[in-house]
mmCIF file of N, CA and C in Angstrom:
data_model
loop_
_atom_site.group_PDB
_atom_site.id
_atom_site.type_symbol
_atom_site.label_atom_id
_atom_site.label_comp_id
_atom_site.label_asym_id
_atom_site.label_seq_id
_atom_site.Cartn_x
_atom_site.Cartn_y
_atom_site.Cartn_z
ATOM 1 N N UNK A 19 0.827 -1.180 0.000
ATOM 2 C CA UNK A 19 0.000 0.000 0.000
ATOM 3 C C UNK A 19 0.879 1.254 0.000
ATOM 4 N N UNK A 20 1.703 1.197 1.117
ATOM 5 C CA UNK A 20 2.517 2.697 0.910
ATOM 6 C C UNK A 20 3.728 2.810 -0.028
ATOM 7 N N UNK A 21 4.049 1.895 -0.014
ATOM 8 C CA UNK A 21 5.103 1.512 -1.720
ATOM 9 C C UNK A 21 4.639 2.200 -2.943
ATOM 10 N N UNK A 22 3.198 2.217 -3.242
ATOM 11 C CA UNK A 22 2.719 2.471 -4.528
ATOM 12 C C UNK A 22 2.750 4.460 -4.524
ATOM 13 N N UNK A 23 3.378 4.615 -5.474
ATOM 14 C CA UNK A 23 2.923 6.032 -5.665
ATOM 15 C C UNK A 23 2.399 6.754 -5.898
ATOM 16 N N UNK A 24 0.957 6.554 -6.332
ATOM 17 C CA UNK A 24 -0.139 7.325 -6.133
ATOM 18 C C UNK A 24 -0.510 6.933 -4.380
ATOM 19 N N UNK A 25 -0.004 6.359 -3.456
ATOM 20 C CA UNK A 25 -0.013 6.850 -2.325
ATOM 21 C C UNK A 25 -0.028 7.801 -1.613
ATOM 22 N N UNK A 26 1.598 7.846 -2.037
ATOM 23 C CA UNK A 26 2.421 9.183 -1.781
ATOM 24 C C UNK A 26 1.547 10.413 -2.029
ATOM 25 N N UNK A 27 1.283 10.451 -3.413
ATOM 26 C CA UNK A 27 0.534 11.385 -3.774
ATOM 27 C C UNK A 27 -0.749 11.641 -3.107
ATOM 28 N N UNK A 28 -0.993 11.025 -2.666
ATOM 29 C CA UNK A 28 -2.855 10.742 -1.877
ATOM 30 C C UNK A 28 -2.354 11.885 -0.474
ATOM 31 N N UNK A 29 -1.179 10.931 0.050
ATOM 32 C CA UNK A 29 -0.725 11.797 1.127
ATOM 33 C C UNK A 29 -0.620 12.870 1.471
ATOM 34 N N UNK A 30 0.183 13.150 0.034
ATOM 35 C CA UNK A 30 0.660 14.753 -0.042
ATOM 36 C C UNK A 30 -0.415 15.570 0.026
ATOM 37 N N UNK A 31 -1.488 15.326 -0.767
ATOM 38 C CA UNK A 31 -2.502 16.166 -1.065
ATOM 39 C C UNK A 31 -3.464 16.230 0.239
ATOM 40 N N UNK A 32 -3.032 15.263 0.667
ATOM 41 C CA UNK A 32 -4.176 15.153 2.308
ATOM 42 C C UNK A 32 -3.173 16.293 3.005
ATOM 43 N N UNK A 33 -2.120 16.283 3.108
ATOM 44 C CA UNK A 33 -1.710 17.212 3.778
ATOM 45 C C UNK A 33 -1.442 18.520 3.657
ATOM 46 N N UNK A 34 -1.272 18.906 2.697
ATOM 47 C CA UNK A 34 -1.484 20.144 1.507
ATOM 48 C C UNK A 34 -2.400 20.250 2.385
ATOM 49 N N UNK A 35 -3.791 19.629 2.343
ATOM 50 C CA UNK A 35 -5.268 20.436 2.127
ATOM 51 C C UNK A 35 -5.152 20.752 3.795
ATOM 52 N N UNK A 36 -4.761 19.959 4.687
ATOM 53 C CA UNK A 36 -4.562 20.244 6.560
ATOM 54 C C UNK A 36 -4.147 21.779 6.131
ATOM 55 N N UNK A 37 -2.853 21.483 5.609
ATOM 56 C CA UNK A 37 -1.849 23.393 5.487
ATOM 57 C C UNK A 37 -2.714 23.786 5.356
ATOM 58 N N UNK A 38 -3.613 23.857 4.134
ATOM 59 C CA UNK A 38 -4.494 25.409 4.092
ATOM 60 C C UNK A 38 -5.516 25.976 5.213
ATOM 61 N N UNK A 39 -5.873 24.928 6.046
ATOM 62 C CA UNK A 39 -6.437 25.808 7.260
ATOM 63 C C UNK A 39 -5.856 26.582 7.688
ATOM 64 N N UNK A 40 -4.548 26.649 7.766
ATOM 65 C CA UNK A 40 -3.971 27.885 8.245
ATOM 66 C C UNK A 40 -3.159 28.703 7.568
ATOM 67 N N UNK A 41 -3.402 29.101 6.536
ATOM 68 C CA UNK A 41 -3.314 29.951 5.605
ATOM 69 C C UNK A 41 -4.223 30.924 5.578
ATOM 70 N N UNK A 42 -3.804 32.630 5.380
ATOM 71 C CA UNK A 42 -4.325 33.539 4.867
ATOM 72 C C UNK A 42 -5.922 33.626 3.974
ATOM 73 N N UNK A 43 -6.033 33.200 2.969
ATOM 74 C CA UNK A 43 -6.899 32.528 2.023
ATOM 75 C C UNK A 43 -8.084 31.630 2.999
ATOM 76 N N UNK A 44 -8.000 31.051 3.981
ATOM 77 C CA UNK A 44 -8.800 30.393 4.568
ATOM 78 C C UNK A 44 -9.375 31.110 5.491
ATOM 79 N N UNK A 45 -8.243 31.996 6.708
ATOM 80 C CA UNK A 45 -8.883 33.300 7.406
ATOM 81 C C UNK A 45 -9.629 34.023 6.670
ATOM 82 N N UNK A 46 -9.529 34.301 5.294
ATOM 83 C CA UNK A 46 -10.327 35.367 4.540
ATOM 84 C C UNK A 46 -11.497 34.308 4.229
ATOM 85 N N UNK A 47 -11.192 33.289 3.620
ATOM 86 C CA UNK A 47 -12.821 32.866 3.446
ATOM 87 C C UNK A 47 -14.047 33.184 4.982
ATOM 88 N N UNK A 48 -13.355 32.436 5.771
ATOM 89 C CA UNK A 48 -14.071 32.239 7.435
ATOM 90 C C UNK A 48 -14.664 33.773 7.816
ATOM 91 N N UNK A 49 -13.921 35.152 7.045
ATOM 92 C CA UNK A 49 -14.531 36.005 7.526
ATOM 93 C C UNK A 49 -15.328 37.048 6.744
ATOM 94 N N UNK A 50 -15.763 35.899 5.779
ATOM 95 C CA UNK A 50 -17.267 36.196 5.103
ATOM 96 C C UNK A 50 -18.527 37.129 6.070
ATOM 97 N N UNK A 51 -18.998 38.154 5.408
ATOM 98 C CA UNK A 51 -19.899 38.255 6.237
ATOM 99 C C UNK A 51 -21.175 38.138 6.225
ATOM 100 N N UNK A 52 -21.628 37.029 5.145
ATOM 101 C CA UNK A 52 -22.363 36.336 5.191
ATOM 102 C C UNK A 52 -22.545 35.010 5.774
ATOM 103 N N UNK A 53 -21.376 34.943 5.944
ATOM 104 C CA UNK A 53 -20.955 33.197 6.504
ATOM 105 C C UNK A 53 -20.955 32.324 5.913
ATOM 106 N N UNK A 54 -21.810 31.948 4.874
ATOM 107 C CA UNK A 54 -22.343 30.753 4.291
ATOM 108 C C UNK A 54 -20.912 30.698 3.088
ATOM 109 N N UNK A 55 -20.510 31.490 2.798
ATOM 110 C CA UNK A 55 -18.962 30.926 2.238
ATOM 111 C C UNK A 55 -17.846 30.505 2.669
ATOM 112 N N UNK A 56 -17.299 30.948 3.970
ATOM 113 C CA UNK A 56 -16.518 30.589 4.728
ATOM 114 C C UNK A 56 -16.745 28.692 5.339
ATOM 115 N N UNK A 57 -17.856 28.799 5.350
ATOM 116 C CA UNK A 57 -18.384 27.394 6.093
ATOM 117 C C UNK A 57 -18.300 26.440 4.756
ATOM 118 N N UNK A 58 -18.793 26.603 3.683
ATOM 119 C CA UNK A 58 -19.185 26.183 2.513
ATOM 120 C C UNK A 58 -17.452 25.160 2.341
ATOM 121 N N UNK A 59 -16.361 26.522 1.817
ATOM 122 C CA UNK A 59 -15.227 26.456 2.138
ATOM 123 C C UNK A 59 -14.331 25.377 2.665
ATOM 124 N N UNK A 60 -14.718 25.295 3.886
ATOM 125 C CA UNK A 60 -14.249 24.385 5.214
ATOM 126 C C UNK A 60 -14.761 22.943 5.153
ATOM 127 N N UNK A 61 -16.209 22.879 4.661
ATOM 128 C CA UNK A 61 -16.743 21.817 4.226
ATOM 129 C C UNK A 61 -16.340 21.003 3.056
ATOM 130 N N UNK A 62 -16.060 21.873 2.160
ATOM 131 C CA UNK A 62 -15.909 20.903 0.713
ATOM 132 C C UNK A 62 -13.998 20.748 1.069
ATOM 133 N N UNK A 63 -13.190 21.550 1.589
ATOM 134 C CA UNK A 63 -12.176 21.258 1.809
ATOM 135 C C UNK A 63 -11.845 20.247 2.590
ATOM 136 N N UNK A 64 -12.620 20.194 3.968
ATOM 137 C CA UNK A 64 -12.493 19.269 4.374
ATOM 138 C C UNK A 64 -13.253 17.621 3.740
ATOM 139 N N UNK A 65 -14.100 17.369 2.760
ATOM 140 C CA UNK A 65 -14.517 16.212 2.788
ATOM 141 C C UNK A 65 -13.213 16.443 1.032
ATOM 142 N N UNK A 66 -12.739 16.682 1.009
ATOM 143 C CA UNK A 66 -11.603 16.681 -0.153
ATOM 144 C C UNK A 66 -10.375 16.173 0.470
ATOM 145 N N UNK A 67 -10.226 16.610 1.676
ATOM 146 C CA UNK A 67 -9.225 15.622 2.582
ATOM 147 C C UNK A 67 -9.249 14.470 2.854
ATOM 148 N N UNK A 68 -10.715 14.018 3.618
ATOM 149 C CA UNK A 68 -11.136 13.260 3.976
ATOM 150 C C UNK A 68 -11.010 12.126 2.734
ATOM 151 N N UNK A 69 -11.730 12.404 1.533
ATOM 152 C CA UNK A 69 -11.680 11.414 0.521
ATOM 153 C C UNK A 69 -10.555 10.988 -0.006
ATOM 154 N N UNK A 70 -9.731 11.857 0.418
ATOM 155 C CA UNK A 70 -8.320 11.608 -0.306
ATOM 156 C C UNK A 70 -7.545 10.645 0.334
ATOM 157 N N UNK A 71 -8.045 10.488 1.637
ATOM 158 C CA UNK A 71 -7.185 9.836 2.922
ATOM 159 C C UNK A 71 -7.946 8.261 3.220
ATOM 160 N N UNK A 72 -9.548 8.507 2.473
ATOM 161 C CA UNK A 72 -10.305 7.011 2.494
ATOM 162 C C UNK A 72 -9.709 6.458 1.129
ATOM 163 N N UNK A 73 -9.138 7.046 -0.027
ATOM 164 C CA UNK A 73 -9.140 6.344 -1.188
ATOM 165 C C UNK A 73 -7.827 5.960 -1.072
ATOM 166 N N UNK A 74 -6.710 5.851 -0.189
ATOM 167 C CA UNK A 74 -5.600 5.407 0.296
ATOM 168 C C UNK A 74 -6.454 3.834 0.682
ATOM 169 N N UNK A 75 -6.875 3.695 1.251
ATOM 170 C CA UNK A 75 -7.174 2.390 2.104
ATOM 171 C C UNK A 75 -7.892 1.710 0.977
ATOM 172 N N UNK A 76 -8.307 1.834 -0.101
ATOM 173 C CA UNK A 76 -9.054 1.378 -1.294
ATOM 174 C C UNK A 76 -7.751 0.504 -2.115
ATOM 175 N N UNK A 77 -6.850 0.405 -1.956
ATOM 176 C CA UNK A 77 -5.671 -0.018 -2.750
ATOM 177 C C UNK A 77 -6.307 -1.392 -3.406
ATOM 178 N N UNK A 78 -7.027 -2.182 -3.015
ATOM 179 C CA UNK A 78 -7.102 -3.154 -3.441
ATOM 180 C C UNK A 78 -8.221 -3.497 -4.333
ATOM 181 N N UNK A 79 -9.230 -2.778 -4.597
ATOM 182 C CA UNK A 79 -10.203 -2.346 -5.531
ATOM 183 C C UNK A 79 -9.799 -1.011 -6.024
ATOM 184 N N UNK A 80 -8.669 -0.706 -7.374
ATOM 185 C CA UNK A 80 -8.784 0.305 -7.847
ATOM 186 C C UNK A 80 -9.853 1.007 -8.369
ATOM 187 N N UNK A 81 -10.615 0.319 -9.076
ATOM 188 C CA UNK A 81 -11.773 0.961 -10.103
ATOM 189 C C UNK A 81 -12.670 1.746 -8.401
ATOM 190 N N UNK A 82 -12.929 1.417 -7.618
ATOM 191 C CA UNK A 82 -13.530 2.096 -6.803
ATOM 192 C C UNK A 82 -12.033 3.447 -6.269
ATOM 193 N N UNK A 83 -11.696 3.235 -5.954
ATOM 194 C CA UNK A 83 -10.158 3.343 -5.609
ATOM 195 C C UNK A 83 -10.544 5.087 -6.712
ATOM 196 N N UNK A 84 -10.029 5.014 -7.802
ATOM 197 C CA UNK A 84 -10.119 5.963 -9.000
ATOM 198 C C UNK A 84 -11.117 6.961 -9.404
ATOM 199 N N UNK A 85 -12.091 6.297 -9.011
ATOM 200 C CA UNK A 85 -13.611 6.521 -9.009
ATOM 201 C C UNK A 85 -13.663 8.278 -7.224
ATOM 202 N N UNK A 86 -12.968 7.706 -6.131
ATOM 203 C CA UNK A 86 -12.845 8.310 -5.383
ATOM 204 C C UNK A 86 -12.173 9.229 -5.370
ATOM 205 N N UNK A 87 -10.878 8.675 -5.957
ATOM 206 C CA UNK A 87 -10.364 10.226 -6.040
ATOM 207 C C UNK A 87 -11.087 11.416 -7.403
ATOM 208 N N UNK A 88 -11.076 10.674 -8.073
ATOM 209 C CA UNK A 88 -12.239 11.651 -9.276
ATOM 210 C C UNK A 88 -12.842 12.864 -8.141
ATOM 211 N N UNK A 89 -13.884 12.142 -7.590
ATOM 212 C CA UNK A 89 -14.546 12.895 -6.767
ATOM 213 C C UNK A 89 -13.717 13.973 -6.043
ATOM 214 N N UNK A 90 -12.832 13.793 -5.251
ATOM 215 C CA UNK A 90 -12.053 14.646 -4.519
ATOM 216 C C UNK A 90 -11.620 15.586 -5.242
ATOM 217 N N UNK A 91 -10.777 14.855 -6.307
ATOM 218 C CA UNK A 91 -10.005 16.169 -7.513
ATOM 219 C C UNK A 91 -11.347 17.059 -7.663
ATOM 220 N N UNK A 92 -12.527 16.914 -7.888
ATOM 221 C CA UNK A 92 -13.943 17.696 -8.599
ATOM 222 C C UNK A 92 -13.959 18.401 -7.241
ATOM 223 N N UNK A 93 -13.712 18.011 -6.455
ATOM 224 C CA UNK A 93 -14.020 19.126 -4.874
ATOM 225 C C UNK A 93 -12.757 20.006 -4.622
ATOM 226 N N UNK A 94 -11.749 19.310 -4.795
ATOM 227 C CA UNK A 94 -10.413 20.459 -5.172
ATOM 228 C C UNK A 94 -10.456 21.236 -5.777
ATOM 229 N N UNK A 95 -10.797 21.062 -7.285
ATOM 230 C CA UNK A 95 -11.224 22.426 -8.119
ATOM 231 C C UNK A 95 -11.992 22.952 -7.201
ATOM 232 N N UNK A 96 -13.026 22.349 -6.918
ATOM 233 C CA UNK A 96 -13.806 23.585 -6.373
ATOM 234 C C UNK A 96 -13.643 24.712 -5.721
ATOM 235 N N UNK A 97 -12.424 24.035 -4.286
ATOM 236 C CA UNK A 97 -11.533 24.679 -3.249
ATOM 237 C C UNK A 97 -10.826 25.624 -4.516
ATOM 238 N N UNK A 98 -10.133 25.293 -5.204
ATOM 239 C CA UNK A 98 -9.390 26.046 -6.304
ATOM 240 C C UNK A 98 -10.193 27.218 -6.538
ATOM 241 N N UNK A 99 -11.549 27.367 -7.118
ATOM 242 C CA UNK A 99 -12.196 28.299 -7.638
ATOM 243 C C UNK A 99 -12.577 29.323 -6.964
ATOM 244 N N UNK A 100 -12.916 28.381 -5.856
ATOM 245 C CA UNK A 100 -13.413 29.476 -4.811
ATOM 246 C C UNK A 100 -12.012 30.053 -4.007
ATOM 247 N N UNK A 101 -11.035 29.608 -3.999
ATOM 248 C CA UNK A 101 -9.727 30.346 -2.929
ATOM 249 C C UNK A 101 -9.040 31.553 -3.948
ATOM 250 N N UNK A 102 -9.238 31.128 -5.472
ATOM 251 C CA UNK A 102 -8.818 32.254 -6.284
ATOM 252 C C UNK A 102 -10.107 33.005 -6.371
ATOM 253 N N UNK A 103 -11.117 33.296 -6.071
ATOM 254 C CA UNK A 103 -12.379 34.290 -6.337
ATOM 255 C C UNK A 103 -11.946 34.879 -5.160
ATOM 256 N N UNK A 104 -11.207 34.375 -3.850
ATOM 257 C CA UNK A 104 -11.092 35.254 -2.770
ATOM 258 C C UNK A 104 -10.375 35.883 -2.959
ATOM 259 N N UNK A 105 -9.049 35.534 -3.586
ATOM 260 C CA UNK A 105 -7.636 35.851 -3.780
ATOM 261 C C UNK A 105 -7.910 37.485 -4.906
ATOM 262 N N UNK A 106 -8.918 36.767 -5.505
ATOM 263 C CA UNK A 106 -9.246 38.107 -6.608
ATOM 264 C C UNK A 106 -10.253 38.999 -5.903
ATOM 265 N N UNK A 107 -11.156 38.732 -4.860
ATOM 266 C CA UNK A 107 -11.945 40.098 -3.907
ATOM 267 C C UNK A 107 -11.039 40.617 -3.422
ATOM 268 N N UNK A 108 -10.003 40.634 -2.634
ATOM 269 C CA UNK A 108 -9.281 41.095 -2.395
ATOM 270 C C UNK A 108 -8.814 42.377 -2.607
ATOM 271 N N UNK A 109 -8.642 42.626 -3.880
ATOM 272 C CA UNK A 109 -8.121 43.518 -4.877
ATOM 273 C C UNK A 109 -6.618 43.701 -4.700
ATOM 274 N N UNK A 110 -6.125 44.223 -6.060
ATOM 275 C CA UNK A 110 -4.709 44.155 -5.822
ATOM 276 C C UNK A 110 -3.708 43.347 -6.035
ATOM 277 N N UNK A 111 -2.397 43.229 -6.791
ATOM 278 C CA UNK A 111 -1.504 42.354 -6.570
ATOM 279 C C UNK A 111 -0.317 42.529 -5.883
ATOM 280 N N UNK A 112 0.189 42.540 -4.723
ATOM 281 C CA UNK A 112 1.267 42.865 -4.242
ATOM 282 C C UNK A 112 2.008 41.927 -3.700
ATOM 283 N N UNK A 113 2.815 42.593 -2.148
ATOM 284 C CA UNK A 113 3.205 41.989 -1.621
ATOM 285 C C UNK A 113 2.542 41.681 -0.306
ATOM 286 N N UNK A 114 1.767 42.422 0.243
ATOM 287 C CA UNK A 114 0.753 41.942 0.965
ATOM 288 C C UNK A 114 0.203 40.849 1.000
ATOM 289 N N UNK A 115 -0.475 40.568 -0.365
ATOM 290 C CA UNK A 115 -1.345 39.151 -0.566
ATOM 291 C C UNK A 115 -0.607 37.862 -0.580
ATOM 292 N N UNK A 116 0.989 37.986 -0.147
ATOM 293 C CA UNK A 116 2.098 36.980 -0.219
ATOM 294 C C UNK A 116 1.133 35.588 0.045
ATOM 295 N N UNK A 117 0.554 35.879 1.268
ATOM 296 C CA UNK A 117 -0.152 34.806 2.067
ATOM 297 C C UNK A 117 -1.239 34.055 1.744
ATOM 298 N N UNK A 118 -1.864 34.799 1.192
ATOM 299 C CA UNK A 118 -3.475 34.215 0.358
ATOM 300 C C UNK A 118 -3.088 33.880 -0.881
ATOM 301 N N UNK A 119 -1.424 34.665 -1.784
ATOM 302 C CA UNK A 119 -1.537 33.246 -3.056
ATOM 303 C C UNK A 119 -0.611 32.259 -2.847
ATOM 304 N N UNK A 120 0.185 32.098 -1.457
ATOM 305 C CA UNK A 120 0.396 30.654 -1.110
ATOM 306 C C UNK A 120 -0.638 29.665 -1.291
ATOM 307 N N UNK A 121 -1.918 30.583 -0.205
ATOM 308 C CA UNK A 121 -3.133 29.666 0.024
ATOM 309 C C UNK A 121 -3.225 29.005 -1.422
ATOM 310 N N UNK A 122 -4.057 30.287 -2.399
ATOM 311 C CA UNK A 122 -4.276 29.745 -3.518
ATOM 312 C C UNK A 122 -3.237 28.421 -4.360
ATOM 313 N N UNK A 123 -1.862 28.660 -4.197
ATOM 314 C CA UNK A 123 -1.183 27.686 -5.033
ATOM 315 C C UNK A 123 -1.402 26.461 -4.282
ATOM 316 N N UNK A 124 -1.274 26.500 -2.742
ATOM 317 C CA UNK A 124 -1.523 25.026 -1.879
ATOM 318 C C UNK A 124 -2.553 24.160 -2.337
ATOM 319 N N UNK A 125 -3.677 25.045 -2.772
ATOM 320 C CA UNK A 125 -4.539 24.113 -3.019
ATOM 321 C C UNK A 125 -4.629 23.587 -4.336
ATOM 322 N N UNK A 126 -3.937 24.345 -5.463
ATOM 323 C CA UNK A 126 -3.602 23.901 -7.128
ATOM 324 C C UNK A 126 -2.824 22.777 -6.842
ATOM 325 N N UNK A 127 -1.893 22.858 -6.038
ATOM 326 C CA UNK A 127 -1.169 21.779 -5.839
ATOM 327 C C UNK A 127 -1.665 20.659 -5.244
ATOM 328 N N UNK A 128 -2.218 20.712 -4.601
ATOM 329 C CA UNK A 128 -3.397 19.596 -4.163
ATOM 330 C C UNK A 128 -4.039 18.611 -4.607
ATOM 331 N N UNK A 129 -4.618 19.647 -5.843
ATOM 332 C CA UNK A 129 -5.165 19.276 -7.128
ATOM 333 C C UNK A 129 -4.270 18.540 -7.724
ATOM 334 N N UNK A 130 -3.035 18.963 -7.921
ATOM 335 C CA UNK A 130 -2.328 18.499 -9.156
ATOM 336 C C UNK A 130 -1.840 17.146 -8.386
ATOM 337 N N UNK A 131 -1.844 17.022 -6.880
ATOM 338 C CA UNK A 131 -1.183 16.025 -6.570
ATOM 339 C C UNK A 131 -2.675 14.719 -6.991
ATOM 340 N N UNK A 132 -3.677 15.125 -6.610
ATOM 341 C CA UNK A 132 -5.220 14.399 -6.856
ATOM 342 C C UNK A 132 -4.712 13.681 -8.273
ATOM 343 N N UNK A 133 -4.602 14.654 -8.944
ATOM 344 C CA UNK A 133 -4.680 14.310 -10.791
ATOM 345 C C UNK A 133 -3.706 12.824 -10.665
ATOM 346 N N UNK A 134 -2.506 13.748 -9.897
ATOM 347 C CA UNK A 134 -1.345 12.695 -10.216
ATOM 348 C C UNK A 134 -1.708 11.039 -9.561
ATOM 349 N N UNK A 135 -2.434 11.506 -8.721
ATOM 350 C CA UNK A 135 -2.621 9.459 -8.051
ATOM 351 C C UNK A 135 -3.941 9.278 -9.121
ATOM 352 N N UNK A 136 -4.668 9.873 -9.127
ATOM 353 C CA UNK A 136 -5.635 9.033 -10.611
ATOM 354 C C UNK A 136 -4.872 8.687 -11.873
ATOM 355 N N UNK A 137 -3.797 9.638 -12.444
ATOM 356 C CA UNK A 137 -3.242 8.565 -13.157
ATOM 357 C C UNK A 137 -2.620 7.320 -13.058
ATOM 358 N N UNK A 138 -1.730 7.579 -11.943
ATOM 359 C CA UNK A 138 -1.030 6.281 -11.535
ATOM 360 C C UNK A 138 -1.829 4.888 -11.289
ATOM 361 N N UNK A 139 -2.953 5.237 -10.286
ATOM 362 C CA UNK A 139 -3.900 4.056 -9.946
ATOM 363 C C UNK A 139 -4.447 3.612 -11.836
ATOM 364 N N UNK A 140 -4.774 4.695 -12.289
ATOM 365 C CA UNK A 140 -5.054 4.370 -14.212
ATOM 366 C C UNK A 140 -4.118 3.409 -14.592
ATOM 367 N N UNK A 141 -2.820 3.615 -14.117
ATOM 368 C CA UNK A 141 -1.570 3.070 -15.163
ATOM 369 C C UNK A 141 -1.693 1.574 -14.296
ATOM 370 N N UNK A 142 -1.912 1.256 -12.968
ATOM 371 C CA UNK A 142 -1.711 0.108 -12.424
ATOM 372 C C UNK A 142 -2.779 -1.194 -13.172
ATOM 373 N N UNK A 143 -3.873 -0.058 -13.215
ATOM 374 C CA UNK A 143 -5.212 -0.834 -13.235
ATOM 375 C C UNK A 143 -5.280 -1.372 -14.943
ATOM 376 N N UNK A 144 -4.436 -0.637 -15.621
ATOM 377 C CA UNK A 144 -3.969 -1.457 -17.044
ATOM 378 C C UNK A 144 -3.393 -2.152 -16.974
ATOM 379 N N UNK A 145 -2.348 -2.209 -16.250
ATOM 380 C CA UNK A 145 -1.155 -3.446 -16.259
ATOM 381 C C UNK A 145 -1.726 -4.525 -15.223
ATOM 382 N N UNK A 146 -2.591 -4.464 -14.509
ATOM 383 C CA UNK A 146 -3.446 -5.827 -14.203
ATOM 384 C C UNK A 146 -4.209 -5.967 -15.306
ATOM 385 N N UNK A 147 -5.140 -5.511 -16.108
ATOM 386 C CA UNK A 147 -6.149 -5.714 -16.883
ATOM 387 C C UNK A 147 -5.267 -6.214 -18.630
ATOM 388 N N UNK A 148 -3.926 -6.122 -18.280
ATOM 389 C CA UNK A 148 -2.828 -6.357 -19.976
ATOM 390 C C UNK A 148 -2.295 -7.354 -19.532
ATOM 391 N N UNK A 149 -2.042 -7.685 -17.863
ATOM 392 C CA UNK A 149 -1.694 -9.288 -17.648
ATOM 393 C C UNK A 149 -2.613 -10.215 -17.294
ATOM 394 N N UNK A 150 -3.811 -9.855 -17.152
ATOM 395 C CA UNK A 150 -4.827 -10.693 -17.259
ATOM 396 C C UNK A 150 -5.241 -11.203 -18.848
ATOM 397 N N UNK A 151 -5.162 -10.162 -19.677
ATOM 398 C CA UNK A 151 -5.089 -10.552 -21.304
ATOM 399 C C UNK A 151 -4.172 -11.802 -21.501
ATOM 400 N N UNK A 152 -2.938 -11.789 -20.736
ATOM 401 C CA UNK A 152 -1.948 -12.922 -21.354
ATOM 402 C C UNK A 152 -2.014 -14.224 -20.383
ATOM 403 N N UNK A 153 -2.941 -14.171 -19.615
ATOM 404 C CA UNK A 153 -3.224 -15.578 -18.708
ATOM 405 C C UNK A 153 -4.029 -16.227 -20.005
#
């Protein structure tokens, strides 16, 4: 299980997504003053963690396995869309906002780490399904 490298990657991105609670970008969502974005936020980020950290333990049914992280990556963007719409209320590009486009890249990266274990689990789940062809 932890040998395989879309593991790793599962990992990374679970932990990426922990970092951004405490990031800039996340204080600014939370102090919505409507609320319902800040919470919104926290929610889809957190079950984007969460899925990322159950589809680790899936190793042995990829097609479900792949299927899960799909989902997560689709909730990452989301985190993505919404941490750059904050990043852009804001106004401004400086040096100030140092902190909120960490936020923002933490979570691209997140993403990109998501992408990266769906391919890999892709590439495994052929090479069982190309040596099952030659049984």
């Amino acid at each position: 299980m932890i040998q395989r490298l879309q593991t790793l990657f599962l990992i990374i991105a679970a932990v990426i997504n922990i970092v951004v609670f405490f990031t800039p970008v996340y204080t600014r969502a939370m102090q919505d003053p409507a609320g319902w974005i800040g919470t919104l936020y926290a929610l889809i980020l957190t079950a984007a963690t969460l899925l990322s950290i159950y589809a680790i333990f899936l190793y042995q049914d990829r097609l479900r396995q792949i299927w899960w992280v799909r989902l997560a990556l689709w909730l990452q963007i989301a985190v993505f869309a919404a941490s750059l719409a904050i990043f852009l209320t804001l106004g401004g590009l400086g040096t100030y906002l140092i902190g909120e486009a960490l936020g923002v890249v933490l979570v691209l990266l997140a993403a990109i780490m998501l992408w990266l274990a769906a391919k890999y689990i892709r590439k495994d789940q052929e090479l069982v399904e190309s040596m099952d062809r030659i049984r």
